[in-house]
Short mmCIF file of C-alpha atoms and ligand atoms in Angstrom, two decimals:
data_model
loop_
_atom_site.label_atom_id
_atom_site.label_comp_id
_atom_site.label_asym_id
_atom_site.label_seq_id
_atom_site.Cartn_x
_atom_site.Cartn_y
_atom_site.Cartn_z
CA MET A 28 -21.85 17.92 -7.80
CA SER A 29 -20.38 14.50 -7.01
CA GLN A 30 -17.02 14.30 -5.27
CA SER A 31 -14.05 12.69 -7.00
CA TYR A 32 -11.81 10.41 -5.00
CA VAL A 33 -8.46 9.10 -6.23
CA ILE A 34 -6.72 6.25 -4.41
CA VAL A 35 -3.09 5.40 -5.18
CA GLY A 36 -2.37 1.75 -4.32
CA ASP A 37 -4.67 -1.24 -4.69
CA GLY A 38 -3.35 -3.21 -1.73
CA ILE A 39 -5.68 -4.04 1.13
CA ALA A 40 -5.66 -0.44 2.45
CA GLY A 41 -6.56 1.13 -0.91
CA ALA A 42 -9.09 -1.52 -1.90
CA SER A 43 -10.95 -1.41 1.42
CA ALA A 44 -11.06 2.39 1.14
CA ALA A 45 -12.62 2.09 -2.34
CA GLU A 46 -15.23 -0.32 -0.99
CA THR A 47 -16.12 1.97 1.91
CA LEU A 48 -16.20 5.10 -0.26
CA ARG A 49 -18.67 3.44 -2.60
CA GLU A 50 -20.88 2.39 0.34
CA GLU A 51 -20.77 5.87 1.84
CA GLU A 52 -21.16 7.86 -1.39
CA PRO A 53 -23.11 6.05 -4.10
CA ASP A 54 -22.64 8.88 -6.63
CA ALA A 55 -18.96 9.66 -6.16
CA ASP A 56 -16.33 9.23 -8.88
CA ILE A 57 -13.78 6.75 -7.53
CA THR A 58 -10.51 5.87 -9.24
CA ILE A 59 -7.93 3.43 -7.88
CA ILE A 60 -4.48 3.35 -9.47
CA THR A 61 -1.79 0.72 -9.04
CA ASP A 62 1.57 0.05 -10.62
CA GLU A 63 0.96 -3.69 -10.27
CA GLY A 64 -0.49 -5.66 -13.17
CA GLU A 65 -3.29 -7.31 -11.22
CA PRO A 66 -5.99 -6.20 -8.81
CA LEU A 67 -6.02 -6.89 -5.08
CA TYR A 68 -4.73 -10.28 -3.96
CA ASN A 69 -4.00 -11.70 -0.56
CA ARG A 70 -0.43 -10.70 0.22
CA ILE A 71 -0.52 -12.84 3.36
CA LEU A 72 -1.12 -15.98 1.32
CA ILE A 73 1.51 -15.55 -1.39
CA LYS A 74 3.97 -17.44 0.85
CA GLU A 75 1.67 -20.48 0.78
CA PHE A 76 1.69 -20.25 -3.02
CA ALA A 77 5.51 -20.10 -3.05
CA LYS A 78 5.63 -23.10 -0.73
CA GLY A 79 3.59 -25.02 -3.30
CA LYS A 80 0.70 -25.42 -0.87
CA LEU A 81 -1.89 -23.25 -2.61
CA PRO A 82 -2.68 -22.69 -6.30
CA GLU A 83 -3.03 -19.16 -7.74
CA ALA A 84 -6.80 -18.84 -7.73
CA PRO A 85 -7.55 -18.55 -3.99
CA ILE A 86 -4.84 -15.88 -3.58
CA SER A 87 -6.76 -13.42 -5.71
CA ILE A 88 -9.28 -11.34 -3.75
CA HIS A 89 -10.85 -9.13 -6.44
CA GLU A 90 -11.40 -9.83 -10.12
CA GLU A 91 -11.51 -6.77 -12.36
CA SER A 92 -15.29 -7.25 -12.45
CA TRP A 93 -15.43 -6.42 -8.72
CA TYR A 94 -14.44 -2.83 -9.58
CA ASP A 95 -16.80 -2.67 -12.59
CA ASP A 96 -19.69 -3.87 -10.41
CA ARG A 97 -19.05 -1.00 -8.00
CA ASP A 98 -18.37 1.56 -10.70
CA VAL A 99 -14.82 2.02 -9.45
CA ASP A 100 -12.32 2.91 -12.16
CA LEU A 101 -9.36 0.52 -11.77
CA VAL A 102 -6.14 1.65 -13.48
CA LEU A 103 -3.48 -1.09 -13.59
CA ASN A 104 0.23 -0.92 -14.52
CA THR A 105 0.35 2.80 -13.76
CA LEU A 106 2.96 4.35 -11.51
CA ILE A 107 2.07 7.70 -10.00
CA THR A 108 5.16 9.87 -10.12
CA ASP A 109 3.91 13.32 -9.08
CA ILE A 110 1.42 14.85 -6.71
CA ASP A 111 0.29 18.47 -6.98
CA PRO A 112 -1.60 19.23 -3.76
CA GLU A 113 -2.45 22.80 -4.85
CA GLY A 114 -3.73 21.79 -8.28
CA HIS A 115 -5.41 18.65 -6.86
CA THR A 116 -3.88 16.33 -9.45
CA VAL A 117 -1.64 13.29 -9.54
CA THR A 118 0.42 12.44 -12.61
CA ALA A 119 1.41 9.00 -13.87
CA HIS A 120 4.70 7.86 -15.45
CA ASP A 121 3.14 8.22 -18.93
CA GLY A 122 1.99 11.80 -18.27
CA THR A 123 -1.67 10.98 -17.63
CA GLU A 124 -3.19 13.35 -15.06
CA PHE A 125 -5.92 12.42 -12.61
CA ASP A 126 -7.89 15.20 -10.88
CA TYR A 127 -9.18 14.67 -7.37
CA ASP A 128 -11.18 16.41 -4.71
CA LYS A 129 -9.77 14.01 -2.09
CA LEU A 130 -6.69 11.83 -2.46
CA LEU A 131 -5.74 8.67 -0.55
CA LEU A 132 -2.14 7.46 -0.57
CA ALA A 133 -2.12 3.73 0.22
CA ILE A 134 1.26 3.07 -1.34
CA GLY A 135 2.98 0.73 1.13
CA GLY A 136 6.64 -0.08 0.89
CA THR A 137 9.29 -1.77 -1.24
CA PRO A 138 11.76 -4.34 0.12
CA THR A 139 15.11 -2.89 1.12
CA GLN A 140 18.08 -4.05 -0.98
CA LEU A 141 21.21 -5.34 0.76
CA PRO A 142 23.95 -2.81 0.02
CA VAL A 143 26.62 -5.44 -0.73
CA GLU A 144 28.49 -6.62 -3.83
CA ASN A 145 26.40 -8.70 -6.28
CA SER A 146 23.16 -8.28 -4.33
CA ASP A 147 21.36 -7.83 -7.67
CA ALA A 148 22.63 -11.15 -9.08
CA ASP A 149 20.26 -13.69 -10.63
CA GLY A 150 18.87 -16.04 -8.03
CA ILE A 151 18.60 -13.38 -5.30
CA HIS A 152 15.01 -12.66 -4.36
CA HIS A 153 13.09 -10.07 -2.38
CA PHE A 154 9.52 -10.78 -1.37
CA TRP A 155 6.58 -8.42 -1.57
CA THR A 156 4.38 -9.01 -4.63
CA PHE A 157 2.55 -11.98 -6.10
CA GLN A 158 4.99 -11.76 -9.02
CA ASP A 159 7.88 -12.10 -6.53
CA ALA A 160 6.16 -15.23 -5.16
CA ARG A 161 5.83 -16.71 -8.67
CA ASP A 162 9.54 -16.06 -9.34
CA ILE A 163 10.50 -17.53 -5.96
CA LYS A 164 8.39 -20.65 -6.53
CA ASP A 165 9.81 -21.24 -10.02
CA HIS A 166 13.34 -20.92 -8.73
CA ILE A 167 13.18 -22.72 -5.39
CA GLU A 168 11.62 -25.78 -7.04
CA GLN A 169 14.89 -26.20 -8.97
CA ALA A 170 17.33 -25.09 -6.26
CA ASP A 171 19.86 -27.32 -4.49
CA ASN A 172 20.71 -25.10 -1.55
CA SER A 173 19.61 -21.80 -0.13
CA VAL A 174 20.50 -18.88 2.09
CA VAL A 175 17.95 -16.60 3.75
CA ILE A 176 18.82 -13.24 5.29
CA GLY A 177 16.60 -11.15 7.55
CA ALA A 178 15.68 -12.37 11.02
CA GLY A 179 12.15 -11.03 11.12
CA LEU A 180 8.58 -11.86 10.15
CA LEU A 181 9.19 -11.86 6.38
CA GLY A 182 12.56 -13.59 6.56
CA ILE A 183 11.00 -16.51 8.35
CA ASP A 184 8.45 -16.80 5.53
CA LEU A 185 11.32 -17.22 3.08
CA ALA A 186 12.97 -19.79 5.36
CA ALA A 187 9.66 -21.66 5.61
CA ILE A 188 9.37 -21.66 1.81
CA THR A 189 12.80 -23.26 1.41
CA ALA A 190 11.83 -25.82 4.07
CA ALA A 191 8.49 -26.63 2.44
CA GLN A 192 10.25 -27.11 -0.90
CA ASP A 193 12.79 -29.48 0.75
CA VAL A 194 15.77 -27.32 -0.09
CA GLU A 195 18.55 -27.46 2.46
CA GLY A 196 19.08 -23.98 3.85
CA LYS A 197 21.08 -21.66 6.03
CA TYR A 198 19.35 -18.75 7.75
CA LEU A 199 21.98 -16.08 8.41
CA MET A 200 21.19 -13.75 11.30
CA ARG A 201 22.90 -10.87 12.99
CA GLY A 202 23.08 -11.46 16.75
CA LYS A 203 22.16 -14.65 18.50
CA ALA A 204 18.41 -14.87 18.06
CA TRP A 205 15.62 -14.64 15.52
CA TRP A 206 13.64 -11.35 15.85
CA ARG A 207 15.83 -10.33 18.76
CA TYR A 208 14.00 -7.04 19.30
CA ALA A 209 10.76 -8.82 20.24
CA LEU A 210 11.87 -12.23 21.55
CA SER A 211 14.34 -13.23 24.23
CA GLN A 212 16.78 -16.08 23.72
CA ASP A 213 14.30 -18.47 25.39
CA GLY A 214 11.49 -17.56 23.02
CA ALA A 215 13.69 -17.46 19.93
CA GLU A 216 15.10 -20.90 20.77
CA ILE A 217 11.66 -22.41 20.16
CA ILE A 218 11.74 -20.95 16.64
CA HIS A 219 15.37 -22.01 16.06
CA ASN A 220 14.52 -25.62 16.98
CA ALA A 221 11.49 -25.62 14.70
CA LEU A 222 13.66 -24.35 11.84
CA ARG A 223 16.31 -27.01 12.48
CA GLU A 224 13.64 -29.72 12.43
CA ARG A 225 12.80 -28.50 8.92
CA ASN A 226 16.38 -28.62 7.72
CA VAL A 227 16.94 -24.87 7.94
CA GLU A 228 20.01 -24.12 10.01
CA PRO A 229 20.12 -20.79 11.84
CA VAL A 230 23.59 -19.22 11.70
CA PHE A 231 24.16 -16.56 14.37
CA ASP A 232 26.44 -13.50 14.48
CA SER A 233 26.42 -13.66 10.71
CA GLY A 234 24.91 -11.74 7.77
CA VAL A 235 26.30 -11.10 4.30
CA ASP A 236 29.48 -9.33 3.33
CA HIS A 237 29.10 -10.11 -0.39
CA PHE A 238 27.80 -12.70 -2.83
CA GLU A 239 29.83 -14.70 -5.31
CA VAL A 240 28.41 -15.37 -8.78
CA ASP A 241 29.17 -17.74 -11.67
CA ASP A 242 30.07 -16.74 -15.24
CA ASP A 243 26.37 -16.28 -16.06
CA GLY A 244 25.89 -13.86 -13.19
CA HIS A 245 23.91 -16.34 -11.06
CA VAL A 246 24.57 -16.38 -7.33
CA THR A 247 26.62 -19.33 -6.05
CA THR A 248 27.75 -18.36 -2.57
CA ALA A 249 26.94 -16.01 0.30
CA VAL A 250 30.04 -14.89 2.17
CA ASP A 251 29.41 -13.59 5.66
CA PRO A 252 31.43 -10.97 7.59
CA ASN A 253 33.38 -13.79 9.31
CA ASP A 254 34.49 -14.94 5.82
CA ASP A 255 32.42 -18.13 6.14
CA HIS A 256 31.14 -19.28 2.74
CA TYR A 257 27.64 -20.71 2.26
CA ASP A 258 26.66 -22.39 -1.01
CA ALA A 259 23.43 -20.96 -2.30
CA ASP A 260 21.88 -21.06 -5.73
CA PHE A 261 18.75 -19.53 -4.14
CA VAL A 262 18.96 -16.49 -1.87
CA GLY A 263 16.03 -14.78 -0.14
CA ILE A 264 16.47 -11.37 1.44
CA ALA A 265 13.98 -9.70 3.80
CA ILE A 266 15.76 -6.99 5.73
CA GLY A 267 12.91 -4.51 5.91
CA LEU A 268 10.85 -2.13 3.81
CA ASN A 269 11.62 1.25 2.29
CA PHE A 270 8.35 3.10 2.44
CA ASN A 271 7.34 4.57 -0.91
CA THR A 272 7.74 8.21 0.09
CA GLU A 273 9.65 9.41 -3.03
CA ILE A 274 6.49 10.84 -4.55
CA ILE A 275 5.84 12.84 -1.39
CA ASP A 276 9.16 14.63 -1.58
CA GLY A 277 8.68 18.32 -2.33
CA THR A 278 4.90 18.24 -1.96
CA GLY A 279 4.78 19.74 1.53
CA ILE A 280 3.11 16.60 2.90
CA ASP A 281 4.79 15.73 6.20
CA TYR A 282 6.62 12.42 6.30
CA ASP A 283 9.53 10.75 7.93
CA ASN A 284 9.83 6.97 7.67
CA GLY A 285 6.19 6.97 6.52
CA ILE A 286 3.53 9.61 5.86
CA HIS A 287 2.37 11.42 8.99
CA THR A 288 -1.36 11.29 9.68
CA ASP A 289 -3.64 12.08 12.55
CA GLU A 290 -5.99 9.49 14.07
CA TYR A 291 -8.44 10.19 11.19
CA MET A 292 -5.76 9.19 8.67
CA ARG A 293 -5.50 12.74 7.34
CA THR A 294 -2.11 14.23 6.44
CA ASN A 295 -1.19 17.85 7.13
CA HIS A 296 -2.93 18.64 3.82
CA GLU A 297 -6.69 18.72 4.34
CA ASP A 298 -7.62 16.91 1.12
CA ILE A 299 -4.91 14.24 1.30
CA PHE A 300 -5.21 11.12 3.42
CA ALA A 301 -2.99 8.05 3.83
CA ALA A 302 -3.63 4.48 4.97
CA GLY A 303 -1.86 1.17 5.50
CA ASP A 304 1.81 0.33 5.96
CA ILE A 305 2.86 3.75 4.59
CA THR A 306 1.42 5.71 7.53
CA GLU A 307 3.09 6.96 10.63
CA PHE A 308 -0.21 7.61 12.34
CA HIS A 309 -1.09 9.18 15.64
CA ASP A 310 -1.62 6.05 17.75
CA LEU A 311 -4.27 6.85 20.35
CA ILE A 312 -3.30 3.83 22.46
CA LEU A 313 0.44 4.50 22.53
CA GLY A 314 -0.04 8.26 22.71
CA GLU A 315 2.62 8.79 20.07
CA ARG A 316 3.30 8.33 16.37
CA ALA A 317 3.50 4.69 15.29
CA GLN A 318 3.66 2.51 12.21
CA ASN A 319 2.03 -0.90 11.72
CA GLY A 320 2.98 -3.51 9.14
CA ALA A 321 0.02 -5.84 9.27
CA TRP A 322 -2.85 -6.80 7.01
CA GLY A 323 -5.69 -6.21 9.50
CA SER A 324 -4.39 -2.80 10.47
CA ALA A 325 -4.00 -1.72 6.81
CA LYS A 326 -7.55 -2.86 6.05
CA GLU A 327 -8.97 -0.96 9.00
CA GLN A 328 -6.98 2.16 8.16
CA GLY A 329 -8.35 2.07 4.60
CA THR A 330 -11.89 1.88 5.92
CA ILE A 331 -11.35 4.64 8.50
CA ALA A 332 -9.60 6.90 5.99
CA ALA A 333 -12.53 6.55 3.57
CA LYS A 334 -15.06 7.48 6.24
CA ASN A 335 -13.07 10.56 7.15
CA MET A 336 -12.57 11.55 3.51
CA VAL A 337 -16.36 11.66 3.26
CA GLU A 338 -16.85 13.34 6.64
CA TYR A 339 -13.74 14.41 8.49
CA GLY A 340 -13.78 13.51 12.18
CA SER A 341 -16.41 10.80 11.79
CA GLU A 342 -14.33 7.86 13.07
CA GLU A 343 -10.89 7.51 14.61
CA PHE A 344 -8.37 4.72 14.16
CA ARG A 345 -7.88 2.89 17.42
CA TRP A 346 -6.57 -0.59 16.85
CA VAL A 347 -4.40 -3.32 18.34
CA SER A 348 -2.72 -4.93 15.39
CA SER A 349 -1.79 -8.61 15.27
CA TYR A 350 0.33 -10.83 13.06
CA SER A 351 0.45 -14.61 13.19
CA ILE A 352 2.80 -17.21 11.77
CA THR A 353 1.54 -20.63 10.79
CA HIS A 354 4.69 -22.37 9.58
CA PHE A 355 5.21 -24.64 12.55
CA ASP A 356 3.34 -27.26 14.60
CA PHE A 357 2.69 -24.61 17.24
CA PRO A 358 0.93 -21.26 16.71
CA PHE A 359 2.75 -17.91 16.95
CA LEU A 360 1.23 -14.47 17.35
CA SER A 361 2.63 -11.01 17.88
CA PHE A 362 0.36 -8.10 18.73
CA GLY A 363 0.66 -4.37 19.22
CA HIS A 364 4.21 -3.08 19.29
CA PRO A 365 6.25 -5.93 20.81
CA THR A 366 9.58 -4.21 20.16
CA LEU A 367 8.67 -1.06 22.11
CA GLY A 368 8.34 -0.43 25.83
CA ASP A 369 10.50 0.38 28.82
CA ASP A 370 9.85 -2.91 30.61
CA HIS A 371 8.73 -6.43 29.86
CA VAL A 372 7.76 -9.71 31.45
CA GLU A 373 8.06 -13.19 30.03
CA ALA A 374 7.54 -16.83 30.93
CA LYS A 375 8.26 -20.20 29.39
CA TYR A 376 5.79 -23.02 30.03
CA SER A 377 7.14 -25.87 27.89
CA ASP A 378 9.43 -26.54 24.91
CA THR A 379 6.89 -24.92 22.61
CA GLU A 380 5.02 -22.52 24.91
CA TRP A 381 6.30 -19.07 25.79
CA ARG A 382 4.97 -15.54 26.26
CA ARG A 383 6.42 -12.05 26.47
CA LEU A 384 4.61 -8.79 27.10
CA ALA A 385 6.12 -5.37 26.35
CA ILE A 386 5.14 -2.68 28.84
CA LYS A 387 5.44 1.10 28.63
CA ASP A 388 4.58 3.46 31.50
CA GLY A 389 2.92 0.54 33.31
CA LYS A 390 0.69 -0.41 30.36
CA ILE A 391 0.88 -3.28 27.88
CA VAL A 392 1.94 -2.04 24.43
CA GLY A 393 2.50 -5.36 22.68
CA GLY A 394 3.58 -8.93 23.04
CA VAL A 395 4.48 -12.26 21.51
CA LEU A 396 2.72 -15.54 22.28
CA ILE A 397 4.08 -18.91 21.21
CA GLY A 398 2.23 -22.20 21.61
CA ASP A 399 -0.90 -21.07 23.42
CA LEU A 400 -2.71 -18.08 21.93
CA SER A 401 -5.73 -18.32 24.25
CA PRO A 402 -4.85 -15.26 26.40
CA GLN A 403 -4.49 -12.96 23.38
CA THR A 404 -7.97 -11.45 23.71
CA LYS A 405 -7.34 -10.55 27.36
CA TYR A 406 -3.96 -8.96 26.65
CA LYS A 407 -5.32 -7.02 23.68
CA LYS A 408 -8.22 -5.76 25.79
CA LEU A 409 -5.83 -4.55 28.49
CA MET A 410 -3.76 -2.84 25.83
CA ARG A 411 -6.72 -1.28 24.00
CA GLU A 412 -8.17 0.03 27.29
CA GLN A 413 -4.73 1.20 28.48
CA VAL A 414 -5.16 -0.55 31.83
CA ASP A 415 -2.38 0.18 34.31
CA VAL A 416 -0.78 -3.15 35.23
CA SER A 417 2.07 -1.68 37.28
CA GLY A 418 3.28 -4.06 39.96
CA GLN A 419 1.34 -6.98 38.52
CA LYS A 420 3.72 -8.21 35.85
CA GLU A 421 4.04 -11.72 37.22
CA VAL A 422 0.25 -12.12 37.45
CA LEU A 423 -0.01 -11.34 33.75
CA VAL A 424 2.13 -14.30 32.74
CA LYS A 425 0.47 -16.91 34.96
CA GLN A 426 -0.17 -19.74 32.55
CA ASP A 427 -3.94 -19.66 33.05
CA PHE A 428 -4.14 -15.87 33.42
CA GLU A 429 -7.64 -14.38 33.80
CA LEU A 430 -8.53 -10.67 33.89
CA ASP A 431 -10.04 -11.25 37.35
CA ASP A 432 -6.55 -12.11 38.62
CA LEU A 433 -5.57 -8.44 38.36
CA GLU A 434 -6.12 -6.25 41.38
CA GLY A 435 -8.17 -3.06 41.53
CA ALA A 436 -9.24 -1.07 38.51
CA ALA A 437 -7.22 -3.32 36.26
CA ALA A 438 -9.64 -6.16 36.89
CA GLU A 439 -12.71 -4.22 35.74
CA GLN A 440 -14.10 -5.80 32.60
C1 FAD B 509 5.15 -12.29 2.03
C2 FAD B 509 4.35 -11.46 2.98
C3 FAD B 509 3.71 -12.07 4.05
C4 FAD B 509 2.96 -11.32 4.95
N1 FAD B 509 2.34 -11.98 5.97
C5 FAD B 509 1.56 -11.27 6.81
C6 FAD B 509 0.83 -11.92 7.84
O1 FAD B 509 0.91 -13.15 8.00
N2 FAD B 509 0.04 -11.18 8.66
C7 FAD B 509 -0.07 -9.83 8.50
O2 FAD B 509 -0.83 -9.18 9.25
N3 FAD B 509 0.61 -9.16 7.54
C8 FAD B 509 1.43 -9.86 6.70
N4 FAD B 509 2.12 -9.21 5.72
C9 FAD B 509 2.09 -7.73 5.68
C10 FAD B 509 0.82 -7.26 4.98
O3 FAD B 509 0.67 -7.95 3.78
C11 FAD B 509 0.91 -5.74 4.76
O4 FAD B 509 0.96 -5.12 6.03
C12 FAD B 509 -0.27 -5.21 3.97
O5 FAD B 509 -0.42 -5.90 2.76
C13 FAD B 509 -0.09 -3.72 3.72
O6 FAD B 509 -1.12 -3.29 2.87
P1 FAD B 509 -1.05 -1.85 2.19
O7 FAD B 509 -2.30 -1.77 1.36
O8 FAD B 509 -0.78 -0.82 3.20
O9 FAD B 509 0.24 -1.87 1.26
P2 FAD B 509 0.64 -2.80 0.05
O10 FAD B 509 -0.02 -4.13 0.13
O11 FAD B 509 2.12 -2.76 -0.05
O12 FAD B 509 0.00 -2.07 -1.22
C14 FAD B 509 0.52 -0.87 -1.74
C15 FAD B 509 0.29 -0.89 -3.23
O13 FAD B 509 0.59 0.39 -3.77
C16 FAD B 509 1.30 0.23 -4.97
N5 FAD B 509 2.04 1.47 -5.20
C17 FAD B 509 3.05 1.97 -4.43
N6 FAD B 509 3.47 3.15 -4.92
C18 FAD B 509 2.73 3.40 -6.02
C19 FAD B 509 2.69 4.46 -6.96
N7 FAD B 509 3.53 5.52 -6.85
N8 FAD B 509 1.82 4.39 -7.98
C20 FAD B 509 0.97 3.34 -8.10
N9 FAD B 509 0.94 2.31 -7.22
C21 FAD B 509 1.82 2.34 -6.21
C22 FAD B 509 2.17 -0.98 -4.69
O14 FAD B 509 2.66 -1.58 -5.86
C23 FAD B 509 1.20 -1.87 -3.97
O15 FAD B 509 0.42 -2.62 -4.84
C24 FAD B 509 2.88 -9.93 4.80
C25 FAD B 509 3.54 -9.30 3.72
C26 FAD B 509 4.25 -10.05 2.82
C27 FAD B 509 4.94 -9.39 1.66
#
């Protein structure tokens, strides 16, 4: 009898799992369910759409025909609200039940709301879906001034959108630096200058205490904890993700911030797997549980999960994730887990070139490169192979660093 596979979530993790399942098991029943109204699109590119730099068409990855061609049952606009691991069913908001032999949860996260007064006012945007990008584009094209909150990788996308749409903006940050957990002041200063050049002014030691609204309920002003007032008829908030774990509650599936999996993407329930942003997976490189929030990692996890759903233990997830930003004249890349580690080393080479490596127990666990991305392959190799670089920190950040520069075993290639 053919196996039945149900995938919840048609993001890159779920869709790549469906593709792999079909390749591995030509006769299987495969169903993919999403609460969104459209099949897989490129979440990385929706910011370029909101900037006005790309039309809709190239953002889409799969037409509905892609699923038909592979005999994958695509169910749109359907929110799964219950999982019954014993009965092997999931139930949708409208009561429809789907039976499975193996289940994949590729359900990602939802942007965190700011818990302040009027944070649900008109004109305040969060950013995760293509529909969010359409709403942001429609609004920012008419806006006079803007405020962005969230000094991380998604916040800077919102700031870049306001800049690309020529809307004067303030970027309110806690602390004194953008992405202060991964960058030092020196590195962040490169980003601050690039923002200023684009008419986005970083405001430090700030944040939002509350928003003021007009008689129609539209935001007019962001008021920060110092009682400074910033005019804003457009507000973008990106302060993190709440992982969609509500449906896991009470099922016996282990989770914390995300769903716990082993290196085969299997949960503590033998017929239930998870992939993508939602997982807190056993990271073989770090030697501990970790979570990635990157497109390439989610795609790979979907593929690996599918292989292990077909044959458990067939392939493990071992991956150095990376995330690049293309808003400025210089390139920017973070890899691995740049905010972790017990040590680090950094160097600045010019006004737009800087590097920082995060090190844990003598091994590279992540880093950020600005300006010159050419050493990324070498650093990722050292990380993937868990090479001990103890005592050689300064060698690592030589501007023209080569693997041969490292002494002893570390130099083996
Ligand atoms: C604006 C933006 C820019 C980004 N830029 C980059 C970048 O430059 N580089 C990079 O590497 N990464 C980037 N990312 C992050 C990257 O897009 C994510 O890491 C990746 O898309 C995660 O894929 P996923 O499949 O795990 O989850 P998601 O893409 O979040 O997909 C999960 C899907 O499951 C659905 N779902 C959730 N719960 C249910 C339910 N109960 N029932 C039915 N459906 C459900 C959701 O609606 C969603 O469609 C960006 C993200 C955003 C939002």
